Structures are given as C-alpha cells and as structure tokens.
CSV table of C-alpha atoms in Angstrom, one decimal:
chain,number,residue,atom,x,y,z
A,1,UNK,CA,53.6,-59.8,131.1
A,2,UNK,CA,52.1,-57.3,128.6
A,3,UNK,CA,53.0,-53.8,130.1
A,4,UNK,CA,50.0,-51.4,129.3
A,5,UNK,CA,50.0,-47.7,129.7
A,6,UNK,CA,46.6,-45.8,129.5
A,7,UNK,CA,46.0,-42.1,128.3
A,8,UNK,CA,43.1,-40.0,129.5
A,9,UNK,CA,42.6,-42.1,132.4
A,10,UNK,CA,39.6,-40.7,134.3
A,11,UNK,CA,36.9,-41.5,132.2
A,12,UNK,CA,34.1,-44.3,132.1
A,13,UNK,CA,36.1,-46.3,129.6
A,14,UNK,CA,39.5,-46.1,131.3
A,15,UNK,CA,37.2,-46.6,134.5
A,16,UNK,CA,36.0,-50.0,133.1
A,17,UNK,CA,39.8,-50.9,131.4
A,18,UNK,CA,40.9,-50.4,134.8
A,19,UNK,CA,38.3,-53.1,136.3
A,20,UNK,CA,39.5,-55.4,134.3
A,21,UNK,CA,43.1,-55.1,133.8
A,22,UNK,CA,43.9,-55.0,137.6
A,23,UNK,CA,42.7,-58.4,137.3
A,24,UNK,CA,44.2,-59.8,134.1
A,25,UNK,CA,46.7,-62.8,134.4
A,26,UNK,CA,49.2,-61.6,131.4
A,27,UNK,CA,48.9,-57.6,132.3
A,28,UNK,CA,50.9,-55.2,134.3
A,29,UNK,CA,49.6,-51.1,134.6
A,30,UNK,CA,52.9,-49.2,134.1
A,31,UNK,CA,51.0,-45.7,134.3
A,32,UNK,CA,47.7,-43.7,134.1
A,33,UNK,CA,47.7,-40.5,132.2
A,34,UNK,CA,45.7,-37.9,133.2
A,35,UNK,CA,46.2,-34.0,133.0
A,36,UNK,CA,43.4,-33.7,135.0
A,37,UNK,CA,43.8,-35.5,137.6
A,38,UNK,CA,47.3,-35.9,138.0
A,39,UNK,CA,48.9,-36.9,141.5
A,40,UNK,CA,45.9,-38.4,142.4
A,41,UNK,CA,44.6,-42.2,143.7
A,42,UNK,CA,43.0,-43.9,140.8
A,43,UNK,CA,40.7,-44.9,143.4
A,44,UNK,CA,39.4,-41.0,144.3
A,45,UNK,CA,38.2,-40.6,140.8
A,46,UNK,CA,37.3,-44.7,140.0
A,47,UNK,CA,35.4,-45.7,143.4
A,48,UNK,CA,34.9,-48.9,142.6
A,49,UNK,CA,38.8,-49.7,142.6
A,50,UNK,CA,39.1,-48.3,146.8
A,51,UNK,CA,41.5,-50.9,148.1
A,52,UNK,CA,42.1,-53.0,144.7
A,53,UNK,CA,45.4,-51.0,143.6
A,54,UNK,CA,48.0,-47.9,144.9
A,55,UNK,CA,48.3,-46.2,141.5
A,56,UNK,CA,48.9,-42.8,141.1
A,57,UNK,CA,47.4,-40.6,138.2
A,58,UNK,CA,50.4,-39.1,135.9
A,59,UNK,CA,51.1,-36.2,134.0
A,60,UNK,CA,53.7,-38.2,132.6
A,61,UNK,CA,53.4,-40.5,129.1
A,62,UNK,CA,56.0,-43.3,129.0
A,63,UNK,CA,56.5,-45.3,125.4
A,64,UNK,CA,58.4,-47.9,126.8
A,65,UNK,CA,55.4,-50.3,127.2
A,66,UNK,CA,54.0,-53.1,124.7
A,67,UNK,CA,50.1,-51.1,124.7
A,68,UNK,CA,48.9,-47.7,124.7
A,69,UNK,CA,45.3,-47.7,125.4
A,70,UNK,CA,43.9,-44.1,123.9
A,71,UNK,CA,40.8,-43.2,126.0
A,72,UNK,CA,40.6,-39.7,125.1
A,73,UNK,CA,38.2,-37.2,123.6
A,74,UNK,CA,37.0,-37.7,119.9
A,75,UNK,CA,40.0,-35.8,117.9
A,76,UNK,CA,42.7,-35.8,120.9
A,77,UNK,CA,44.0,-39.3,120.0
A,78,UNK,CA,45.3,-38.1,116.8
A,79,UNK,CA,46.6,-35.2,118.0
A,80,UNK,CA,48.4,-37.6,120.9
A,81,UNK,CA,49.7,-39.8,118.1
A,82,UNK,CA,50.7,-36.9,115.8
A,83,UNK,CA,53.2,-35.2,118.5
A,84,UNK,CA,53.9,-38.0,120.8
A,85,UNK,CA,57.4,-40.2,119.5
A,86,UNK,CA,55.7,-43.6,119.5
A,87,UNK,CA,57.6,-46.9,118.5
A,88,UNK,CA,56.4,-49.2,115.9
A,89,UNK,CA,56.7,-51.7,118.0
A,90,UNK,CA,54.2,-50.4,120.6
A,91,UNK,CA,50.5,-51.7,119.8
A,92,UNK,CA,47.7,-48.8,120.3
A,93,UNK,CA,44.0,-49.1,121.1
A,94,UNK,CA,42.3,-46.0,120.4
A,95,UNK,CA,38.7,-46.0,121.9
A,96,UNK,CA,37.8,-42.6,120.3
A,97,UNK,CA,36.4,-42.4,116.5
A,98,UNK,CA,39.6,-40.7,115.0
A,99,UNK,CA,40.6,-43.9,112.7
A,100,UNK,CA,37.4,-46.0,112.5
A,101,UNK,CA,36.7,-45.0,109.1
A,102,UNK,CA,39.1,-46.1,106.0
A,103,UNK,CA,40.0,-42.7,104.6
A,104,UNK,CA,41.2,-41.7,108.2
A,105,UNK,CA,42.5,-44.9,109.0
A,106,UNK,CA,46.5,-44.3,108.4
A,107,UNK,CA,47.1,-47.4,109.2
A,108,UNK,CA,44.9,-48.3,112.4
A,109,UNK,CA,42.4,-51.8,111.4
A,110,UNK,CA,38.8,-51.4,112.4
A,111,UNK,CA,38.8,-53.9,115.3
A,112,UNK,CA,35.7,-55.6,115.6
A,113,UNK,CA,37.0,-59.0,115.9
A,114,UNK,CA,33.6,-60.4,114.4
A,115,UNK,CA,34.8,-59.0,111.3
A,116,UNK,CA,38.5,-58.3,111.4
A,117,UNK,CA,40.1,-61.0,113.4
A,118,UNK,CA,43.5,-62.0,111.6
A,119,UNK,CA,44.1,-58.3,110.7
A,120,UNK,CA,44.0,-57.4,114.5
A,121,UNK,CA,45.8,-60.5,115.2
A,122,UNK,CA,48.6,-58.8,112.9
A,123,UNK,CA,48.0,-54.9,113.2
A,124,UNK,CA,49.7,-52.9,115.7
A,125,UNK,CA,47.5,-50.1,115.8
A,126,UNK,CA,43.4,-50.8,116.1
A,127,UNK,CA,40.9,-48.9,115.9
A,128,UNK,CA,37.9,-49.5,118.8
A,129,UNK,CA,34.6,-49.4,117.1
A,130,UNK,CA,31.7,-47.2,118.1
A,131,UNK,CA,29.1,-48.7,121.4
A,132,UNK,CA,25.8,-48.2,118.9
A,133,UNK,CA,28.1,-49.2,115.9
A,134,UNK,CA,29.0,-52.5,117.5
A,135,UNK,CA,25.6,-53.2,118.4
A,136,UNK,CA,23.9,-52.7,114.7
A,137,UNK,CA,27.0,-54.3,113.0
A,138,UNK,CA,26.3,-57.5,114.8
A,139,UNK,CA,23.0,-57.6,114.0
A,140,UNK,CA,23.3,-57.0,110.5
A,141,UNK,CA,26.9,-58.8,109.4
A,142,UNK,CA,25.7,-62.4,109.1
A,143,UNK,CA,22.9,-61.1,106.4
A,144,UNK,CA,25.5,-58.9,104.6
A,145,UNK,CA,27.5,-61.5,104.4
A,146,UNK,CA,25.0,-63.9,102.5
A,147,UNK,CA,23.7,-60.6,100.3
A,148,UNK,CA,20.1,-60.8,102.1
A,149,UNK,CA,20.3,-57.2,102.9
A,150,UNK,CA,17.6,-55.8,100.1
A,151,UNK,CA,15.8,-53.7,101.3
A,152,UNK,CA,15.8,-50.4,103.7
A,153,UNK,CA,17.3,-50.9,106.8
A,154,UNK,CA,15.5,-49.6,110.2
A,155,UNK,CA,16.9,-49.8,113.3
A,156,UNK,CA,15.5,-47.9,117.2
A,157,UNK,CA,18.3,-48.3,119.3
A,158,UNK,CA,18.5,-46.8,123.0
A,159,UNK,CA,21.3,-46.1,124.7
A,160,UNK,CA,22.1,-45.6,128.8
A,161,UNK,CA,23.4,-42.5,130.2
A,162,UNK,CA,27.3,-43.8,129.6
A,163,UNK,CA,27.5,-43.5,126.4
A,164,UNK,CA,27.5,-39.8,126.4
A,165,UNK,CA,30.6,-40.0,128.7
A,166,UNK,CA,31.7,-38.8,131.7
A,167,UNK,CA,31.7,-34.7,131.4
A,168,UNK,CA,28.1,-33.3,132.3
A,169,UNK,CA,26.0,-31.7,129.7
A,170,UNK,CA,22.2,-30.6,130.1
A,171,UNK,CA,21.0,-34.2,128.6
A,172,UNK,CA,23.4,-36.3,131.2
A,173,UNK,CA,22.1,-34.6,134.6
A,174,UNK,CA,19.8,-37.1,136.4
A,175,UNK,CA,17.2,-34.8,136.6
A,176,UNK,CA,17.1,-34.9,132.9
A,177,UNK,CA,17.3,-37.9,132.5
A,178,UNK,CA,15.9,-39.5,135.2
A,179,UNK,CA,12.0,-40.8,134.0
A,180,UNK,CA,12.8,-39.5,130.8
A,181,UNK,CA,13.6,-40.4,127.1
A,182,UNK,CA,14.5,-38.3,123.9
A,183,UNK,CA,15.7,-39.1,119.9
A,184,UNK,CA,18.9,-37.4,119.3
A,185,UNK,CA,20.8,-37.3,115.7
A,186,UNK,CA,17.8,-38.7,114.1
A,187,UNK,CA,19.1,-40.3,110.4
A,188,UNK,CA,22.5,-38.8,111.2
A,189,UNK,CA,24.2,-40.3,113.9
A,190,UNK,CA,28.0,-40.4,113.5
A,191,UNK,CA,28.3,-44.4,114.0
A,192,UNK,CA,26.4,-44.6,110.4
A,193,UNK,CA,29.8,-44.1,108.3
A,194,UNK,CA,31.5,-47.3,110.8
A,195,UNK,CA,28.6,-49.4,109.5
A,196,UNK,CA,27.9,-48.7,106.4
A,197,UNK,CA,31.9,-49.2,105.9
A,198,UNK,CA,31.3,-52.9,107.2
A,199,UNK,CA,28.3,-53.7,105.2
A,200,UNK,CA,29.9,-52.5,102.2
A,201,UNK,CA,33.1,-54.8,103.0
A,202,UNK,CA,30.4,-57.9,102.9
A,203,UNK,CA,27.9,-56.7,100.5
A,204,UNK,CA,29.3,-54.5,98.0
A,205,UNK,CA,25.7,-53.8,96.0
A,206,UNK,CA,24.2,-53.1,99.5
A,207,UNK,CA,22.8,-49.0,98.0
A,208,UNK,CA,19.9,-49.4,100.6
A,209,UNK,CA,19.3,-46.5,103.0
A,210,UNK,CA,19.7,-47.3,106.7
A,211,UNK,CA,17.2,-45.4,109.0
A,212,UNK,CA,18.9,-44.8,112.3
A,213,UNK,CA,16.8,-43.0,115.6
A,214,UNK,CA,19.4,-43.2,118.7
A,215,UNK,CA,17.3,-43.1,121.6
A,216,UNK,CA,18.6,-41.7,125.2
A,217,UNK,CA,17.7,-43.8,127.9
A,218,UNK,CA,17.2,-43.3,131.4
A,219,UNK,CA,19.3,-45.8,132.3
A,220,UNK,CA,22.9,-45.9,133.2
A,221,UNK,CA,24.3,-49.0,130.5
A,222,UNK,CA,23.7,-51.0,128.1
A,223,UNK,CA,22.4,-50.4,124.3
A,224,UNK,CA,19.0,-52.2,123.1
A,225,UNK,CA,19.0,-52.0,119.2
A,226,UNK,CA,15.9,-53.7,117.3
A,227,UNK,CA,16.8,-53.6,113.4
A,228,UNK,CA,13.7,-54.6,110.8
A,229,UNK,CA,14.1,-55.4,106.5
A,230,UNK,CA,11.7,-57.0,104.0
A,231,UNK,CA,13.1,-60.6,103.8
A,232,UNK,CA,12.3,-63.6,102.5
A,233,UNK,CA,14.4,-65.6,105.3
A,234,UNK,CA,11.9,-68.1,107.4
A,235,UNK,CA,13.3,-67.8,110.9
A,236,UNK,CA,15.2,-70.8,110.9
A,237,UNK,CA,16.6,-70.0,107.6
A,238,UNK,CA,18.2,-66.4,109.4
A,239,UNK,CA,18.6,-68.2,112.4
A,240,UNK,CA,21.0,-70.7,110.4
A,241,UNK,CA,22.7,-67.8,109.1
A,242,UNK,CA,23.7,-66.1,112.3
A,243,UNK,CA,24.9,-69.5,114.0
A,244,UNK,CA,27.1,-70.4,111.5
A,245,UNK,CA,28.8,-66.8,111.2
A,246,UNK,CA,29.5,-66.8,114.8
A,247,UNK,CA,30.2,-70.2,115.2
A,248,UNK,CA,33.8,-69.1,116.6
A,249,UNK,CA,32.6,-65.8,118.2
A,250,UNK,CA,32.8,-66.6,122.0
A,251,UNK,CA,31.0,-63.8,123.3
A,252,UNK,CA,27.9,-64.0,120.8
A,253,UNK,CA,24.9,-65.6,121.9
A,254,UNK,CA,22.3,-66.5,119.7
A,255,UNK,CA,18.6,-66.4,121.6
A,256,UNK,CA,15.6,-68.4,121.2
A,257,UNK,CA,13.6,-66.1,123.5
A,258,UNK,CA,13.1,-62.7,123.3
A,259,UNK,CA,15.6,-61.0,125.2
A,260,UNK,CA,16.1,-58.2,127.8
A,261,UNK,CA,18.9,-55.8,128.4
A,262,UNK,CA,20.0,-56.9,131.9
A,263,UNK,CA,21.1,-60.6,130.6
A,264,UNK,CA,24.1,-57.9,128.9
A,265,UNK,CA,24.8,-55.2,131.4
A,266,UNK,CA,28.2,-55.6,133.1
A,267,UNK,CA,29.7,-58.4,130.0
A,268,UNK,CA,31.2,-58.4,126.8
A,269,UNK,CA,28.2,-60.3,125.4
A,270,UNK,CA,26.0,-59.6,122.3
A,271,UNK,CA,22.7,-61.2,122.4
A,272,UNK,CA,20.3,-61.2,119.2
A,273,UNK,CA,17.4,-62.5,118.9
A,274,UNK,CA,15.6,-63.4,115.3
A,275,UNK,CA,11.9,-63.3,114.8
A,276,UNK,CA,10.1,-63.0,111.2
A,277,UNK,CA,6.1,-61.8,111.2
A,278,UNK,CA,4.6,-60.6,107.9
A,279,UNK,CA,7.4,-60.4,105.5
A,280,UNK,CA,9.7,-58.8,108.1
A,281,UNK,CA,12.7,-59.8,109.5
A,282,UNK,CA,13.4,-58.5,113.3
A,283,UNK,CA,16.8,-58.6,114.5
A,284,UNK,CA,17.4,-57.7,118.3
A,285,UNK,CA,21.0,-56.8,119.3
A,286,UNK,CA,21.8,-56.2,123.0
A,287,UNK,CA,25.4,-55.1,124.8
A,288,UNK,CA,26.8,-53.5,127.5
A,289,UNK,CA,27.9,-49.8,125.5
A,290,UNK,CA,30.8,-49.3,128.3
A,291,UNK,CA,31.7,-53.4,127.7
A,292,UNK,CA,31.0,-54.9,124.6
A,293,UNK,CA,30.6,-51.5,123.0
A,294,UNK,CA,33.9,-50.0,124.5
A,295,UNK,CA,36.4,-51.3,126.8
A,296,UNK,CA,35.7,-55.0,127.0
A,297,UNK,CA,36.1,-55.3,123.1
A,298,UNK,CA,39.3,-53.2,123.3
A,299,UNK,CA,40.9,-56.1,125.9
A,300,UNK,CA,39.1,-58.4,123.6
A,301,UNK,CA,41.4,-57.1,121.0
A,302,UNK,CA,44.3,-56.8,123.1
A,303,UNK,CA,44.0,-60.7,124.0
A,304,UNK,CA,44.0,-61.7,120.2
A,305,UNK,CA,47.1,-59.1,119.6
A,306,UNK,CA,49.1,-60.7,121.9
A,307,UNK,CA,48.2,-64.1,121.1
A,308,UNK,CA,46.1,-64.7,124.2
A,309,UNK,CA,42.6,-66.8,124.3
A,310,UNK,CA,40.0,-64.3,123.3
A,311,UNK,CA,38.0,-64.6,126.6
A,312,UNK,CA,40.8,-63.9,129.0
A,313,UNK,CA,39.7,-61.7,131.7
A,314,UNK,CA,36.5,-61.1,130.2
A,315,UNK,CA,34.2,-63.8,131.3
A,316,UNK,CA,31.8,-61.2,133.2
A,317,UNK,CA,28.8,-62.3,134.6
A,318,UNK,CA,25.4,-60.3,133.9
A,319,UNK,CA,23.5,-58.4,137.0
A,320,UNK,CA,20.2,-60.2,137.5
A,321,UNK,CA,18.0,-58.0,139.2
C-alpha cells in the first residue's frame, strides 16, 4: 500500500484528493494536515465524505509516508519544503504553482503526463500543472509538436467558481457570481509562463504571441477553452495530428461533435474538438479545473510514480444533466 499524507487539507483540491483516495485499491491516508482545522472530522469541513471515513484533521506532519500531497496556498509549499526535514525517498505532489516553471523548478518535473510521462515515472518530486494551463496545453501540444503553430495564438477560456479556491473574496460570493460573468488578467494570466514553457519544449522557433482572456463563470466546475491560429491544416489533417499524439493518453478524447462542458464535469477527461472555417483552425479543450485540472491529474501522476495503470481510481463518470 502507498501511504499518503496530505498538507493543507481543507481545501477544494484536498476535498477532491480525498474523494478519491478513500477509494483507491493501492492507497492508505496516514494523516490530514490542517492548522485550521485541526481536531476536526474530515467530514465537518468535506460533506460529501459524512459516513465514508473517521479521520481526524492534524496539526501534526509525519514524513514517514511514501507521498506528500502539497495542497497549500501559492508560495506556502516552498516554504513547507524549505523548513520541513523531508526524505529523498518520499515522492511530493505540489498542487500550487511554486515549481511549475524551470528556473523555480529545483528539482520538481512539470507533471503533465501528456508531455512528461517517463520523467514522472522517475522523479520524486512533481510539480501539478495549472487547471487553465492544462486545458490550453492540450489543445495546443499535438500542433507544437509538428511546428504548425505559425501564427498568433488566441484562446477565451472560462472558468467555474472553483478555480479561485475555497477562501471567499468579492468575485467568489454567489451573489456575484451568480447570473454573472467578468474577464479577469486579460493578456496576463499567471498560467501563460507554464505554457509557453511547454510550447517552447516542442517548438523551439514558436516567437508568436498568445492572447489569453480568462473568463469567470457562473458556474461551479469545469474550464471551456476555445483556442483559434491561421493554419493551413484541413480538419482531418489536424484531426490526424491530435489522434496520433494521444494515441496512449487514456483520458483524452478526441470529438467529432462539438462538445459541451458537462460531458467533463466530475472526470479526469479532456475533450477537444477540431473544426477549420476560413483559414482558421478552432481547437475546443474541455476539463473538470478541480479534476483534470487539479487533483485527478495529481493521482494520475501518483499512479504512474508508483508504477500503477494510469487510470486507477480515476475512471469518473460525467453528470448528465
């Protein structure tokens, strides 16, 4: 069994790790961290877990574990690393952005398993990608790879109300949000530097700019991204492309129709879709931010760690209606 310890446990993404490790055949929960909320029932602060376990939240970090997943505040995992005595041999997932980018990295691989799958497979410290990082990467990653990204980039992506995380701010109350909709970070969102790293990695010419408006939904999950270049690809030429870059991605599916956002919500899928009109190529990525985009790609890469199949524990179904 793969004894997993969490940090910052009373979040969404700890909330969702939770979910799923409860139920996962190779893992045992050795403790949640949570300064917070310490000497409490998961289950007061996690509803949806009433009745599925008797853990405790803990004040208390323990290091004798095989994982530490790091579900704290952007620039609190480092500091955790930084004065915590961890052994090499313990494997960390940090879900914030502290290592994602190369010159930060010390050590930690990017861990998009699209992209980095042997190097996980290897590592023992990975780095969780962004949720609207995840989503454009995988849209754009099978056209980098061939050097068919030539022109300016533009991508419209909205996000659900989860993404922002679990502390309220003026833009998270639902009578903000609610039957509402706003650009924030327009051109400057911090998930740009994670995927214009990639891009570079597969296409090192790519100079292009990449116009990015991140959209808040009013909606509680899931990420819609629509991405748009000049290309000469037919739609079965990009369509080609895509299948045969994720021919041994499990949890990418490839769409002849155009989607919607509920066929992701509450899995680890990515859908795109592919659709050329006038000299434009369209690109539709769609995932679950707290899943796909969070902590179903972090058990994603804890399964290929450890040696496990890549799907274990993860084959969510989608909420229909």
């Amino acid at each position: 069994m793969i004894k997993v310890g969490i940090i910052g446990g009373a979040g969404y993404t700890a909330g969702e790790l939770l979910r799923m490790l409860l139920w996962h055949p190779e893992v045992q929960i050795e403790f949640v961290q949570s300064n917070s909320q310490a000497g409490k029932p998961l289950s007061s602060i996690h509803l949806d877990l009433l009745g599925e376990t008797n853990l405790y939240f803990s004040s208390d970090v323990q290091t004798n574990v095989d994982l530490l997943f790091l579900c704290t505040g952007h620039g609190r995992a480092r500091t955790f690393v930084e004065t915590n005595e961890i052994p090499p041999s313990v494997c960390i997932i940090d879900l914030s952005r502290d290592y994602r980018l190369k010159e930060h990295a010390d050590g930690f691989v990017y861990g998009l398993p699209e992209l980095h799958r042997k190097a996980i497979q290897s590592t023992h410290r990975i780095a969780n990608p962004g949720c609207f990082a995840t989503a454009i990467q995988l849209a754009l990653l099978p056209l980098a790879a061939q050097g068919q990204l030539q022109s300016d980039i533009h991508i419209h992506a909205i996000t659900g109300s989860t993404g922002a995380g679990q502390q309220a701010v003026a833009t998270t109350h639902f009578s903000w949000r609610n039957n509402n909709v706003s650009i924030y970070k327009a051109f400057r969102h911090q998930h740009l530097d994670e995927i214009k790293q990639s891009l570079l990695q597969l296409q090192p010419n790519f100079q292009h700019s990449i116009n990015f408006l991140p959209v808040r939904g009013n909606f509680a999950r899931g990420i819609f991204a629509s991405a748009y270049i000049d290309s000469p690809l037919t739609t079965e030429e990009a369509q080609k492309i895509y299948q045969d870059f994720y021919a041994d991605a499990p949890f990418i599916k490839i769409s002849p129709e155009n989607p919607s956002l509920k066929q992701v919500v509450n899995t680890n899928d990515c859908i795109l879709y592919l659709e050329k009109a006038e000299g434009k190529l369209l690109i539709i990525s769609l995932i679950d931010n707290l899943l796909k985009g969070a902590s179903g790609q972090a058990i994603q890469n804890m399964n290929l760690h450890f040696g496990l199949p890549e799907t274990t524990a993860l084959k969510l179904k989608a909420i229909a209606f």
